[in-house]
Amino acid sequence: MDIKSVGIVGAGQMGNGIAHVCSLAGYEVLLNDISEEGLQKAIALIDKNLARQVSREKITEAEKSAAMGRIKTTMHLPDLGPCDLIIEAATERETVKNAIFEDLLPHLKHDTILTSNTSSISITRLASRTDRPEKFMGFHFMNPVPVMQLVELIRGIATDDETYQACLNVVENLGKTAASAEDFPGFIVNRILMPMINEAVYTLYEGVGSVKSIDESMKLGANHPMGPLELADFIGLDTCLAIMNVLHDGLADTKYRPCPLLTKYVEAGWLGRKTKRGFYDYRGETPMPTR
């Protein structure tokens, strides 16, 4: 299938990044959100990020203008129906995702491919609630989308080869690299990354090290570009907890038990950078450890 148009559900952190890379690669993009303010913020951020690429001579001013011209917005979900490919990038809650797909189904072309940017929810289960499980895939971008090179492609049990190949072609057109993952909780990246972050939180919880010493140890001792607690704040502690719960529930192994301290931070509403407090306090000029 020759994909020319991409519908994106959700204009948040992931959705606006996906819109950015798809429009830059030449796809017609229709970006949907439940909030007009959210859509306006997304367009402003995409424009700013493209301008940064121009200033770094990664793209030209003409390419930026063309990319911005290929992005349209809508608050009306059925408007996405005529798109060749739909990428759902809404909040990481299965009930929300199922409701979105249910609302979309009556308006889709018969050959539209449905995908989800979920970082951990079962693709097979999401697909089973639609009328096209063979044309449904996991399309998991990494954050921040314009910078990160990897996209995980996850087949559900029913996904056909034509759908996989079409999505693989899109990834290649975006100039990114695809990693094929089987449909098990967390897929590849989060199956490995989240338990490491969770273990770092346990290390803090048990008093083995402070926030500063844990992050410095992994940056200087393991050559990680960002410490695990700093990374957790960047991802969002609520997202980290949600993925740990998916791993714990889906694999039924106590090694995936979320750290009680991670749960406590989420209960406090200290979710990381997006709320100005997490394992670091971001309200001042310099982030300060909260423990």
mmCIF file of C-alpha atoms in Angstrom:
data_model
loop_
_atom_site.group_PDB
_atom_site.id
_atom_site.type_symbol
_atom_site.label_atom_id
_atom_site.label_comp_id
_atom_site.label_asym_id
_atom_site.label_seq_id
_atom_site.Cartn_x
_atom_site.Cartn_y
_atom_site.Cartn_z
ATOM 1 C CA MET A 1 0.000 0.000 0.000
ATOM 2 C CA ASP A 2 1.299 3.441 -0.941
ATOM 3 C CA ILE A 3 0.847 5.686 2.107
ATOM 4 C CA LYS A 4 0.498 9.396 1.333
ATOM 5 C CA SER A 5 -1.550 10.757 4.260
ATOM 6 C CA VAL A 6 -1.117 10.233 8.006
ATOM 7 C CA GLY A 7 -3.712 10.946 10.690
ATOM 8 C CA ILE A 8 -2.359 11.449 14.198
ATOM 9 C CA VAL A 9 -4.561 11.210 17.297
ATOM 10 C CA GLY A 10 -3.165 13.287 20.153
ATOM 11 C CA ALA A 11 -1.146 16.508 19.856
ATOM 12 C CA GLY A 12 0.881 16.060 23.033
ATOM 13 C CA GLN A 13 4.583 15.330 23.497
ATOM 14 C CA MET A 14 4.613 12.323 21.172
ATOM 15 C CA GLY A 15 1.892 13.372 18.711
ATOM 16 C CA ASN A 16 3.455 16.702 17.775
ATOM 17 C CA GLY A 17 6.847 15.018 17.284
ATOM 18 C CA ILE A 18 5.303 12.387 15.005
ATOM 19 C CA ALA A 19 3.533 15.136 13.023
ATOM 20 C CA HIS A 20 6.860 16.981 12.706
ATOM 21 C CA VAL A 21 8.790 14.036 11.213
ATOM 22 C CA CYS A 22 5.936 12.845 8.989
ATOM 23 C CA SER A 23 5.347 16.278 7.425
ATOM 24 C CA LEU A 24 9.080 16.791 6.918
ATOM 25 C CA ALA A 25 9.215 13.438 5.095
ATOM 26 C CA GLY A 26 6.513 14.587 2.650
ATOM 27 C CA TYR A 27 3.352 13.053 4.133
ATOM 28 C CA GLU A 28 0.111 15.031 4.360
ATOM 29 C CA VAL A 29 -0.603 15.178 8.100
ATOM 30 C CA LEU A 30 -3.921 15.662 9.888
ATOM 31 C CA LEU A 31 -3.352 16.210 13.624
ATOM 32 C CA ASN A 32 -6.270 15.641 16.003
ATOM 33 C CA ASP A 33 -6.733 16.582 19.646
ATOM 34 C CA ILE A 34 -9.635 17.181 22.033
ATOM 35 C CA SER A 35 -8.289 20.668 22.806
ATOM 36 C CA GLU A 36 -7.929 23.616 20.412
ATOM 37 C CA GLU A 37 -5.298 25.040 22.764
ATOM 38 C CA GLY A 38 -3.401 21.739 22.578
ATOM 39 C CA LEU A 39 -3.432 21.879 18.777
ATOM 40 C CA GLN A 40 -2.201 25.476 18.727
ATOM 41 C CA LYS A 41 0.605 24.665 21.160
ATOM 42 C CA ALA A 42 1.609 21.666 19.027
ATOM 43 C CA ILE A 43 1.779 23.741 15.819
ATOM 44 C CA ALA A 44 3.833 26.434 17.580
ATOM 45 C CA LEU A 45 6.229 23.802 18.953
ATOM 46 C CA ILE A 46 6.623 22.075 15.574
ATOM 47 C CA ASP A 47 7.370 25.461 13.973
ATOM 48 C CA LYS A 48 9.952 26.212 16.686
ATOM 49 C CA ASN A 49 11.624 22.797 16.353
ATOM 50 C CA LEU A 50 11.767 23.058 12.559
ATOM 51 C CA ALA A 51 13.281 26.546 12.923
ATOM 52 C CA ARG A 52 15.960 25.034 15.157
ATOM 53 C CA GLN A 53 16.747 22.504 12.403
ATOM 54 C CA VAL A 54 17.035 25.374 9.891
ATOM 55 C CA SER A 55 19.434 27.256 12.197
ATOM 56 C CA ARG A 56 21.581 24.132 12.455
ATOM 57 C CA GLU A 57 21.486 23.746 8.665
ATOM 58 C CA LYS A 58 19.809 20.320 8.911
ATOM 59 C CA ILE A 59 16.993 21.546 6.628
ATOM 60 C CA THR A 60 16.347 24.626 4.482
ATOM 61 C CA GLU A 61 13.809 27.396 5.091
ATOM 62 C CA ALA A 62 11.893 26.134 2.020
ATOM 63 C CA GLU A 63 11.716 22.611 3.496
ATOM 64 C CA LYS A 64 10.446 24.065 6.781
ATOM 65 C CA SER A 65 7.715 26.062 5.000
ATOM 66 C CA ALA A 66 6.676 23.032 2.939
ATOM 67 C CA ALA A 67 6.524 20.831 6.062
ATOM 68 C CA MET A 68 4.367 23.348 7.957
ATOM 69 C CA GLY A 69 2.098 23.589 4.907
ATOM 70 C CA ARG A 70 1.464 19.832 4.989
ATOM 71 C CA ILE A 71 0.076 19.882 8.562
ATOM 72 C CA LYS A 72 -3.634 20.456 9.143
ATOM 73 C CA THR A 73 -5.448 20.205 12.486
ATOM 74 C CA THR A 74 -8.909 19.097 13.597
ATOM 75 C CA MET A 75 -10.829 18.509 16.827
ATOM 76 C CA HIS A 76 -13.277 16.257 14.941
ATOM 77 C CA LEU A 77 -11.942 12.665 15.118
ATOM 78 C CA PRO A 78 -13.979 11.343 12.124
ATOM 79 C CA ASP A 79 -12.068 13.796 9.884
ATOM 80 C CA LEU A 80 -9.142 11.347 10.059
ATOM 81 C CA GLY A 81 -11.208 8.682 8.255
ATOM 82 C CA PRO A 82 -9.803 9.253 4.716
ATOM 83 C CA CYS A 83 -6.152 8.975 5.871
ATOM 84 C CA ASP A 84 -4.046 6.035 4.612
ATOM 85 C CA LEU A 85 -2.347 5.519 7.987
ATOM 86 C CA ILE A 86 -3.532 6.486 11.453
ATOM 87 C CA ILE A 87 -1.141 6.691 14.396
ATOM 88 C CA GLU A 88 -2.861 6.881 17.783
ATOM 89 C CA ALA A 89 -0.677 8.783 20.281
ATOM 90 C CA ALA A 90 -3.174 9.482 23.053
ATOM 91 C CA THR A 91 -2.678 8.902 26.770
ATOM 92 C CA GLU A 92 -1.311 5.502 27.848
ATOM 93 C CA ARG A 93 -4.664 4.090 29.007
ATOM 94 C CA GLU A 94 -6.235 1.154 27.242
ATOM 95 C CA THR A 95 -9.827 2.313 27.780
ATOM 96 C CA VAL A 96 -9.012 5.655 26.112
ATOM 97 C CA LYS A 97 -7.323 3.971 23.142
ATOM 98 C CA ASN A 98 -10.209 1.524 22.662
ATOM 99 C CA ALA A 99 -12.716 4.399 22.708
ATOM 100 C CA ILE A 100 -10.707 6.286 20.059
ATOM 101 C CA PHE A 101 -10.569 3.290 17.709
ATOM 102 C CA GLU A 102 -14.283 2.600 18.256
ATOM 103 C CA ASP A 103 -15.140 6.187 17.273
ATOM 104 C CA LEU A 104 -12.860 6.036 14.208
ATOM 105 C CA LEU A 105 -13.994 2.703 12.733
ATOM 106 C CA PRO A 106 -17.226 3.815 11.001
ATOM 107 C CA HIS A 107 -15.340 6.548 9.107
ATOM 108 C CA LEU A 108 -12.271 4.641 7.856
ATOM 109 C CA LYS A 109 -11.472 3.557 4.315
ATOM 110 C CA HIS A 110 -11.465 -0.240 3.970
ATOM 111 C CA ASP A 111 -7.668 -0.312 3.561
ATOM 112 C CA THR A 112 -6.665 2.273 6.209
ATOM 113 C CA ILE A 113 -3.916 0.973 8.494
ATOM 114 C CA LEU A 114 -4.472 1.554 12.215
ATOM 115 C CA THR A 115 -1.476 1.813 14.552
ATOM 116 C CA SER A 116 -0.827 2.712 18.168
ATOM 117 C CA ASN A 117 2.190 4.496 19.624
ATOM 118 C CA THR A 118 1.626 2.604 22.883
ATOM 119 C CA SER A 119 4.789 1.880 24.828
ATOM 120 C CA SER A 120 3.519 -1.265 26.539
ATOM 121 C CA ILE A 121 -0.160 -2.214 25.928
ATOM 122 C CA SER A 122 -0.899 -5.448 24.029
ATOM 123 C CA ILE A 123 -1.233 -4.785 20.293
ATOM 124 C CA THR A 124 -3.164 -8.037 19.819
ATOM 125 C CA ARG A 125 -5.712 -6.962 22.426
ATOM 126 C CA LEU A 126 -6.115 -3.450 20.978
ATOM 127 C CA ALA A 127 -6.446 -4.900 17.460
ATOM 128 C CA SER A 128 -9.097 -7.415 18.547
ATOM 129 C CA ARG A 129 -11.457 -4.549 19.398
ATOM 130 C CA THR A 130 -11.350 -3.240 15.806
ATOM 131 C CA ASP A 131 -12.735 -4.498 12.477
ATOM 132 C CA ARG A 132 -9.226 -4.892 10.979
ATOM 133 C CA PRO A 133 -6.820 -6.795 13.277
ATOM 134 C CA GLU A 134 -4.776 -7.790 10.191
ATOM 135 C CA LYS A 135 -4.251 -4.071 9.420
ATOM 136 C CA PHE A 136 -3.306 -3.080 12.968
ATOM 137 C CA MET A 137 0.225 -2.617 14.355
ATOM 138 C CA GLY A 138 2.254 -1.103 17.138
ATOM 139 C CA PHE A 139 4.178 1.940 15.865
ATOM 140 C CA HIS A 140 6.270 2.991 18.872
ATOM 141 C CA PHE A 141 8.354 6.150 18.472
ATOM 142 C CA MET A 142 10.963 7.187 21.036
ATOM 143 C CA ASN A 143 10.936 10.582 22.753
ATOM 144 C CA PRO A 144 11.873 13.198 21.534
ATOM 145 C CA VAL A 145 10.636 11.965 18.156
ATOM 146 C CA PRO A 146 12.592 14.322 15.848
ATOM 147 C CA VAL A 147 15.885 13.348 17.550
ATOM 148 C CA MET A 148 15.579 9.631 18.360
ATOM 149 C CA GLN A 149 16.422 7.240 15.545
ATOM 150 C CA LEU A 150 14.529 4.123 16.620
ATOM 151 C CA VAL A 151 10.935 3.064 15.936
ATOM 152 C CA GLU A 152 9.665 -0.225 17.353
ATOM 153 C CA LEU A 153 7.283 -2.029 14.985
ATOM 154 C CA ILE A 154 5.117 -4.529 16.838
ATOM 155 C CA ARG A 155 2.930 -7.070 15.057
ATOM 156 C CA GLY A 156 -0.192 -8.349 16.736
ATOM 157 C CA ILE A 157 -1.001 -12.039 16.300
ATOM 158 C CA ALA A 158 -3.149 -11.203 13.231
ATOM 159 C CA THR A 159 -1.034 -8.477 11.563
ATOM 160 C CA ASP A 160 -0.404 -9.344 7.900
ATOM 161 C CA ASP A 161 2.857 -8.927 5.963
ATOM 162 C CA GLU A 162 1.476 -6.175 3.719
ATOM 163 C CA THR A 163 0.696 -3.993 6.756
ATOM 164 C CA TYR A 164 4.114 -4.614 8.293
ATOM 165 C CA GLN A 165 5.873 -3.774 5.016
ATOM 166 C CA ALA A 166 3.851 -0.573 4.561
ATOM 167 C CA CYS A 167 4.773 0.597 8.081
ATOM 168 C CA LEU A 168 8.411 -0.399 7.559
ATOM 169 C CA ASN A 169 8.479 1.735 4.390
ATOM 170 C CA VAL A 170 7.141 4.713 6.364
ATOM 171 C CA VAL A 171 9.873 4.316 9.007
ATOM 172 C CA GLU A 172 12.525 4.217 6.278
ATOM 173 C CA ASN A 173 11.027 7.292 4.567
ATOM 174 C CA LEU A 174 11.287 9.123 7.907
ATOM 175 C CA GLY A 175 15.018 8.365 7.896
ATOM 176 C CA LYS A 176 14.684 6.239 11.033
ATOM 177 C CA THR A 177 15.564 2.635 11.897
ATOM 178 C CA ALA A 178 12.905 0.011 12.659
ATOM 179 C CA ALA A 179 13.298 -2.684 15.303
ATOM 180 C CA SER A 180 10.790 -5.524 15.009
ATOM 181 C CA ALA A 181 9.427 -6.566 18.391
ATOM 182 C CA GLU A 182 7.079 -9.364 19.391
ATOM 183 C CA ASP A 183 3.851 -8.463 21.170
ATOM 184 C CA PHE A 184 4.849 -9.055 24.789
ATOM 185 C CA PRO A 185 4.560 -6.521 27.641
ATOM 186 C CA GLY A 186 6.950 -3.591 27.217
ATOM 187 C CA PHE A 187 8.190 -4.840 23.815
ATOM 188 C CA ILE A 188 12.018 -4.384 23.657
ATOM 189 C CA VAL A 189 13.007 -0.915 24.845
ATOM 190 C CA ASN A 190 10.718 -0.613 27.870
ATOM 191 C CA ARG A 191 11.135 -4.269 28.848
ATOM 192 C CA ILE A 192 14.813 -3.439 29.449
ATOM 193 C CA LEU A 193 14.722 0.286 30.303
ATOM 194 C CA MET A 194 11.880 0.488 32.838
ATOM 195 C CA PRO A 195 13.148 -2.213 35.219
ATOM 196 C CA MET A 196 16.499 -0.367 35.231
ATOM 197 C CA ILE A 197 14.753 2.901 36.171
ATOM 198 C CA ASN A 198 12.639 1.052 38.760
ATOM 199 C CA GLU A 199 15.813 -0.478 40.255
ATOM 200 C CA ALA A 200 17.369 2.994 40.450
ATOM 201 C CA VAL A 201 14.294 4.132 42.419
ATOM 202 C CA TYR A 202 14.688 1.105 44.733
ATOM 203 C CA THR A 203 18.348 2.081 45.201
ATOM 204 C CA LEU A 204 17.167 5.536 46.309
ATOM 205 C CA TYR A 205 14.309 4.087 48.417
ATOM 206 C CA GLU A 206 16.669 1.771 50.297
ATOM 207 C CA GLY A 207 19.187 4.547 50.942
ATOM 208 C CA VAL A 208 21.982 2.964 48.915
ATOM 209 C CA GLY A 209 22.606 6.303 47.193
ATOM 210 C CA SER A 210 21.190 9.799 46.807
ATOM 211 C CA VAL A 211 19.533 11.087 43.609
ATOM 212 C CA LYS A 212 22.791 12.835 42.681
ATOM 213 C CA SER A 213 25.067 9.870 43.382
ATOM 214 C CA ILE A 214 22.821 7.375 41.548
ATOM 215 C CA ASP A 215 22.624 9.521 38.417
ATOM 216 C CA GLU A 216 26.328 10.420 38.460
ATOM 217 C CA SER A 217 27.248 6.753 38.939
ATOM 218 C CA MET A 218 25.350 5.666 35.830
ATOM 219 C CA LYS A 219 26.534 8.619 33.724
ATOM 220 C CA LEU A 220 30.208 8.333 34.663
ATOM 221 C CA GLY A 221 30.367 4.617 35.501
ATOM 222 C CA ALA A 222 28.223 3.179 32.699
ATOM 223 C CA ASN A 223 28.568 6.012 30.152
ATOM 224 C CA HIS A 224 24.821 6.712 30.056
ATOM 225 C CA PRO A 225 24.068 10.171 28.577
ATOM 226 C CA MET A 226 21.430 10.767 31.280
ATOM 227 C CA GLY A 227 21.061 9.290 34.766
ATOM 228 C CA PRO A 228 18.098 6.904 35.329
ATOM 229 C CA LEU A 229 16.276 9.239 37.754
ATOM 230 C CA GLU A 230 16.816 12.246 35.477
ATOM 231 C CA LEU A 231 15.527 10.120 32.594
ATOM 232 C CA ALA A 232 12.477 9.045 34.628
ATOM 233 C CA ASP A 233 11.636 12.720 35.217
ATOM 234 C CA PHE A 234 12.004 13.381 31.487
ATOM 235 C CA ILE A 235 9.699 10.471 30.544
ATOM 236 C CA GLY A 236 7.174 11.222 33.305
ATOM 237 C CA LEU A 237 6.934 9.228 36.539
ATOM 238 C CA ASP A 238 3.268 8.421 35.848
ATOM 239 C CA THR A 239 4.281 6.851 32.519
ATOM 240 C CA CYS A 240 7.100 4.891 34.193
ATOM 241 C CA LEU A 241 4.691 3.584 36.834
ATOM 242 C CA ALA A 242 2.062 2.671 34.231
ATOM 243 C CA ILE A 243 4.602 0.664 32.213
ATOM 244 C CA MET A 244 5.935 -1.105 35.343
ATOM 245 C CA ASN A 245 2.351 -2.080 36.209
ATOM 246 C CA VAL A 246 1.849 -3.472 32.688
ATOM 247 C CA LEU A 247 5.074 -5.511 33.035
ATOM 248 C CA HIS A 248 4.119 -6.715 36.519
ATOM 249 C CA ASP A 249 0.568 -7.662 35.541
ATOM 250 C CA GLY A 250 1.449 -9.111 32.141
ATOM 251 C CA LEU A 251 4.494 -11.179 33.124
ATOM 252 C CA ALA A 252 3.433 -12.047 36.704
ATOM 253 C CA ASP A 253 7.006 -11.846 38.008
ATOM 254 C CA THR A 254 7.869 -10.045 41.258
ATOM 255 C CA LYS A 255 11.027 -8.594 39.711
ATOM 256 C CA TYR A 256 8.735 -6.124 37.910
ATOM 257 C CA ARG A 257 7.056 -4.894 41.118
ATOM 258 C CA PRO A 258 6.962 -1.068 41.014
ATOM 259 C CA CYS A 259 8.995 0.565 43.780
ATOM 260 C CA PRO A 260 6.724 2.023 46.517
ATOM 261 C CA LEU A 261 8.677 5.299 46.289
ATOM 262 C CA LEU A 262 7.802 5.623 42.590
ATOM 263 C CA THR A 263 4.133 5.112 43.499
ATOM 264 C CA LYS A 264 4.430 7.728 46.266
ATOM 265 C CA TYR A 265 5.853 10.371 43.909
ATOM 266 C CA VAL A 266 3.017 9.748 41.439
ATOM 267 C CA GLU A 267 0.431 9.974 44.247
ATOM 268 C CA ALA A 268 1.952 13.332 45.241
ATOM 269 C CA GLY A 269 1.596 14.581 41.663
ATOM 270 C CA TRP A 270 5.372 14.900 41.378
ATOM 271 C CA LEU A 271 5.568 13.488 37.862
ATOM 272 C CA GLY A 272 8.892 14.978 36.721
ATOM 273 C CA ARG A 273 9.649 17.816 34.338
ATOM 274 C CA LYS A 274 6.052 18.312 33.196
ATOM 275 C CA THR A 275 4.908 19.185 36.754
ATOM 276 C CA LYS A 276 8.194 20.939 37.716
ATOM 277 C CA ARG A 277 8.895 18.341 40.433
ATOM 278 C CA GLY A 278 9.946 14.712 40.437
ATOM 279 C CA PHE A 279 13.250 13.273 41.570
ATOM 280 C CA TYR A 280 14.480 16.785 40.831
ATOM 281 C CA ASP A 281 12.845 20.147 41.548
ATOM 282 C CA TYR A 282 12.728 22.199 38.317
ATOM 283 C CA ARG A 283 11.195 25.390 39.727
ATOM 284 C CA GLY A 284 14.539 27.195 40.070
ATOM 285 C CA GLU A 285 17.250 27.994 37.549
ATOM 286 C CA THR A 286 19.053 24.705 38.211
ATOM 287 C CA PRO A 287 17.307 21.346 38.851
ATOM 288 C CA MET A 288 17.831 20.327 42.490
ATOM 289 C CA PRO A 289 17.484 16.752 43.840
ATOM 290 C CA THR A 290 14.379 16.251 45.981
ATOM 291 C CA ARG A 291 16.034 13.515 48.073
#
